[in-house]
């Protein structure tokens, strides 16, 4: 992942009906804090219905549309299925979101947090990082700003924020008294983002990301597990072919039913093309070996 991004994609024009909207997508692991943040942003009372998409018109006539995407690491579903649901949820913020809020708890850095960011970039593309802000949630009302900054270093939070040009916001879910003030401050930060990027994340950007990911997966080298599997198959083939050839040589070149069954069993279990090439080489070696014995 690159650590610095600039807004280089073309400006996307919006029609008059969507100019006054602020379209937000919440991304990350499903969590009580993520659900609460959704309700706070849409001015819903906490612990009410669990709508996946809400909208609210602010006093300044700006409509805020928020989509809370499914849990990224939903245990009972395959990751690919979850990602498809997440991508489909973007249809609720047509013509595209102004900002992705990458929501995580303000606590110790875990591998899952890094994995979530990697999955996000692979799914939506590097361009999506231009539209992304980290939101770290906490429910500790005792900590002041200085203590929060100390924890930023302690938790190594900047290993995540550097990927989005250090755009982040710490939201105290438990601070009911200053809840609206926090929402206003967060919206102000989003507004500053939009001054740099006056457009929004588009379906075309998602399509480009999908093509890039497909190409990357196609060109990716074999993993260690895949190589081990390949070598295991070659080992089985080599053993069977060697046994068959040895048997043929021992029987003075005659292919007996037992030999045929041994080789046939390998052909039945292993890829024919791989076996054929191995058999060709082994047959050559066997011929030379038999000639040497005759000499």
XYZ file of C-alpha atoms in Angstrom:
295
model
C 0.000 0.000 0.000
C 1.202 3.467 -0.717
C 1.489 5.810 2.209
C 0.606 9.003 0.403
C -2.253 9.741 -1.936
C -3.356 12.779 -3.851
C -6.659 13.374 -5.528
C -5.850 12.850 -9.203
C -9.054 11.358 -10.603
C -11.320 13.526 -12.786
C -13.995 15.646 -11.124
C -17.434 14.022 -11.270
C -20.336 16.363 -11.679
C -23.494 15.971 -9.583
C -26.976 17.058 -10.516
C -28.940 19.625 -8.512
C -30.847 16.926 -6.620
C -27.692 15.455 -5.065
C -25.555 18.579 -4.577
C -26.913 19.111 -1.052
C -26.351 15.485 0.032
C -23.550 14.071 2.101
C -23.265 10.370 1.266
C -21.353 8.243 3.789
C -20.440 4.543 3.794
C -19.380 2.888 7.059
C -16.875 0.095 6.479
C -15.260 -2.367 8.882
C -16.033 -5.082 11.359
C -19.575 -5.057 12.671
C -19.526 -3.746 16.170
C -21.846 -2.106 18.703
C -19.844 1.115 18.310
C -20.244 1.047 14.517
C -24.000 0.676 14.861
C -24.140 3.493 17.401
C -22.095 5.754 15.133
C -24.568 5.142 12.325
C -27.459 6.206 14.545
C -25.613 9.253 15.840
C -24.767 10.411 12.316
C -28.390 10.093 11.249
C -29.726 11.586 14.494
C -31.533 8.388 15.425
C -32.055 7.410 19.037
C -29.615 4.769 20.192
C -30.720 1.156 20.575
C -33.611 1.515 18.100
C -34.153 -0.298 14.802
C -31.134 -1.685 12.946
C -31.687 -0.157 9.515
C -28.844 -0.695 7.064
C -29.445 2.695 5.489
C -30.764 5.903 7.015
C -31.028 9.515 6.027
C -31.722 12.767 7.824
C -32.127 16.366 6.703
C -30.044 18.742 8.765
C -31.129 22.258 9.787
C -28.791 23.637 7.126
C -30.802 21.677 4.500
C -28.028 19.158 3.891
C -29.295 15.618 3.703
C -26.993 12.995 5.227
C -27.271 9.489 3.773
C -25.479 6.764 5.736
C -25.038 3.116 4.723
C -23.682 0.712 7.301
C -22.116 -2.169 5.369
C -22.187 -5.809 6.585
C -19.645 -7.214 8.989
C -16.373 -7.704 7.120
C -15.429 -10.800 9.117
C -18.824 -12.429 9.503
C -17.910 -15.894 10.692
C -20.817 -17.793 9.164
C -20.242 -16.386 5.646
C -17.412 -16.607 3.130
C -15.439 -13.368 2.713
C -16.206 -13.190 -1.023
C -19.952 -13.343 -0.303
C -19.659 -10.571 2.293
C -17.671 -8.379 -0.101
C -20.328 -8.824 -2.790
C -22.969 -7.643 -0.307
C -20.797 -4.660 0.612
C -20.377 -3.691 -3.038
C -24.124 -4.025 -3.650
C -24.801 -1.744 -0.686
C -23.121 1.118 -2.567
C -26.230 1.290 -4.749
C -27.993 2.913 -1.799
C -25.725 5.950 -2.106
C -26.085 6.665 -5.818
C -24.333 8.118 -7.713
C -21.546 7.248 -5.222
C -20.288 7.938 -1.688
C -18.424 11.128 -0.825
C -16.571 9.396 1.972
C -15.824 5.954 3.364
C -15.576 6.011 7.144
C -13.312 3.129 8.124
C -14.577 2.400 11.657
C -12.426 0.675 14.282
C -12.237 0.701 18.062
C -9.622 2.926 19.642
C -7.550 0.183 21.205
C -4.571 -2.077 20.636
C -3.502 -2.666 17.056
C -4.580 -6.116 15.883
C -3.749 -8.004 12.723
C -7.456 -8.030 11.836
C -7.413 -4.220 11.579
C -4.543 -4.354 9.107
C -6.273 -7.156 7.225
C -9.482 -5.118 7.033
C -7.643 -2.154 5.485
C -5.862 -4.428 2.995
C -9.189 -6.029 2.009
C -10.744 -2.568 1.650
C -8.017 -1.378 -0.749
C -8.072 -4.636 -2.746
C -11.863 -4.445 -3.063
C -12.349 -0.759 -3.865
C -8.935 0.095 -5.300
C -6.205 2.503 -4.314
C -8.327 5.456 -5.467
C -10.818 4.686 -2.693
C -8.213 5.741 -0.121
C -8.611 9.329 -1.398
C -12.194 9.173 -0.111
C -11.440 7.449 3.192
C -11.169 8.648 6.771
C -10.468 6.501 9.823
C -12.936 6.846 12.703
C -11.772 5.340 15.982
C -14.514 4.892 18.554
C -14.180 4.826 22.329
C -16.537 4.783 25.304
C -14.043 6.074 27.894
C -15.306 9.441 29.159
C -12.430 9.941 31.594
C -9.654 10.401 29.040
C -8.668 13.857 27.858
C -7.127 14.742 24.506
C -3.536 14.440 25.790
C -4.197 10.892 26.999
C -5.728 10.060 23.625
C -2.589 11.255 21.825
C -0.414 9.132 24.102
C -2.511 6.109 23.207
C -2.186 6.899 19.499
C 1.524 6.132 19.848
C 1.041 3.271 22.297
C -1.478 1.516 20.039
C 0.542 2.228 16.849
C -2.608 3.712 15.318
C -0.612 5.644 12.735
C 0.338 2.401 11.026
C -3.245 2.571 9.738
C -3.834 6.313 9.360
C -0.739 6.884 7.225
C -2.469 4.996 4.401
C -5.149 7.725 4.242
C -2.858 10.740 4.663
C -3.421 10.678 8.443
C -7.103 11.534 8.163
C -8.761 10.269 11.323
C -11.311 11.208 13.946
C -11.737 9.880 17.500
C -15.429 9.620 18.377
C -16.516 9.110 21.972
C -19.727 7.114 21.703
C -20.443 7.415 25.432
C -20.229 11.226 25.534
C -23.926 11.927 25.046
C -23.591 15.538 26.186
C -21.198 16.458 23.373
C -22.537 14.053 20.788
C -23.889 16.652 18.371
C -20.693 18.692 18.693
C -18.670 15.621 17.709
C -20.926 15.024 14.695
C -20.418 18.635 13.602
C -16.644 18.336 13.969
C -16.600 15.094 11.991
C -18.678 16.643 9.216
C -16.286 19.582 9.142
C -13.371 17.202 8.617
C -15.268 15.528 5.794
C -15.955 18.945 4.298
C -12.202 19.668 4.326
C -11.653 16.413 2.443
C -14.168 17.448 -0.192
C -12.322 20.715 -0.755
C -9.413 18.627 -2.015
C -11.533 16.056 -3.865
C -14.683 17.730 -5.199
C -16.074 14.498 -6.570
C -17.201 11.145 -5.217
C -16.326 7.475 -5.537
C -17.955 6.193 -8.719
C -19.120 2.788 -10.048
C -16.430 3.150 -12.746
C -13.752 3.289 -10.042
C -15.132 0.082 -8.530
C -15.084 -1.570 -11.951
C -11.432 -0.558 -12.420
C -10.604 -1.942 -8.960
C -12.259 -5.285 -9.790
C -10.288 -5.583 -13.036
C -7.031 -4.705 -11.276
C -7.692 -7.268 -8.541
C -8.519 -9.959 -11.110
C -5.278 -9.257 -12.971
C -3.301 -9.239 -9.727
C -4.734 -12.605 -8.645
C -4.080 -14.085 -12.092
C -0.443 -12.966 -12.086
C 0.207 -13.765 -8.433
C 2.953 -16.357 -7.831
C 2.009 -19.676 -6.258
C 1.705 -19.638 -2.495
C 3.808 -21.934 -0.343
C 0.808 -24.224 0.156
C 0.226 -24.420 -3.603
C 3.884 -25.267 -4.231
C 3.789 -27.954 -1.517
C 0.713 -29.455 -3.151
C 2.446 -29.364 -6.543
C 5.578 -31.045 -5.190
C 3.471 -33.666 -3.409
C 1.728 -34.520 -6.677
C 5.070 -34.702 -8.484
C 6.382 -36.961 -5.734
C 3.484 -39.369 -6.136
C 3.883 -39.351 -9.902
C 7.640 -39.862 -9.707
C 7.305 -42.748 -7.273
C 4.661 -44.508 -9.336
C 6.473 -43.967 -12.631
C 9.780 -45.090 -11.141
C 8.157 -48.200 -9.699
C 6.493 -48.995 -13.013
C 9.695 -48.502 -14.983
C 11.678 -50.601 -12.538
C 9.121 -53.349 -12.845
C 9.198 -53.173 -16.645
C 13.016 -53.312 -16.662
C 13.016 -56.186 -14.195
C 10.613 -58.094 -16.425
C 12.898 -57.564 -19.455
C 10.809 -54.773 -20.935
C 7.433 -56.502 -20.669
C 4.465 -54.431 -19.509
C 2.617 -56.740 -17.151
C -0.970 -56.246 -15.842
C 0.438 -55.253 -12.456
C 2.640 -52.552 -13.998
C -0.194 -51.248 -16.126
C -2.476 -51.062 -13.098
C 0.137 -49.091 -11.132
C 0.643 -46.487 -13.840
C -3.045 -46.394 -14.735
C -3.943 -45.638 -11.127
C -1.685 -42.571 -11.159
C -3.114 -41.362 -14.460
C -6.581 -41.675 -12.968
C -5.645 -39.521 -9.937
C -3.201 -36.969 -11.344
C -3.358 -34.418 -14.202
C -2.727 -36.297 -17.444
C -0.523 -33.585 -18.944
C 1.854 -33.587 -16.007
C 2.029 -37.383 -15.951
C 2.542 -37.612 -19.699
C 5.591 -35.349 -19.612
C 7.030 -37.250 -16.650
C 6.364 -40.605 -18.344
C 8.045 -39.476 -21.563
C 11.224 -38.531 -19.731
C 11.148 -41.737 -17.653
C 10.647 -43.867 -20.764
C 13.756 -42.338 -22.328
C 15.757 -43.023 -19.175
C 14.483 -46.610 -19.038
C 15.498 -47.233 -22.662
C 18.991 -45.914 -22.036
C 19.264 -47.944 -18.846
C 18.210 -51.141 -20.667
C 20.780 -50.470 -23.431
C 23.516 -50.050 -20.823
C 22.564 -53.407 -19.273
C 22.627 -55.131 -22.685
C 26.069 -53.657 -23.439
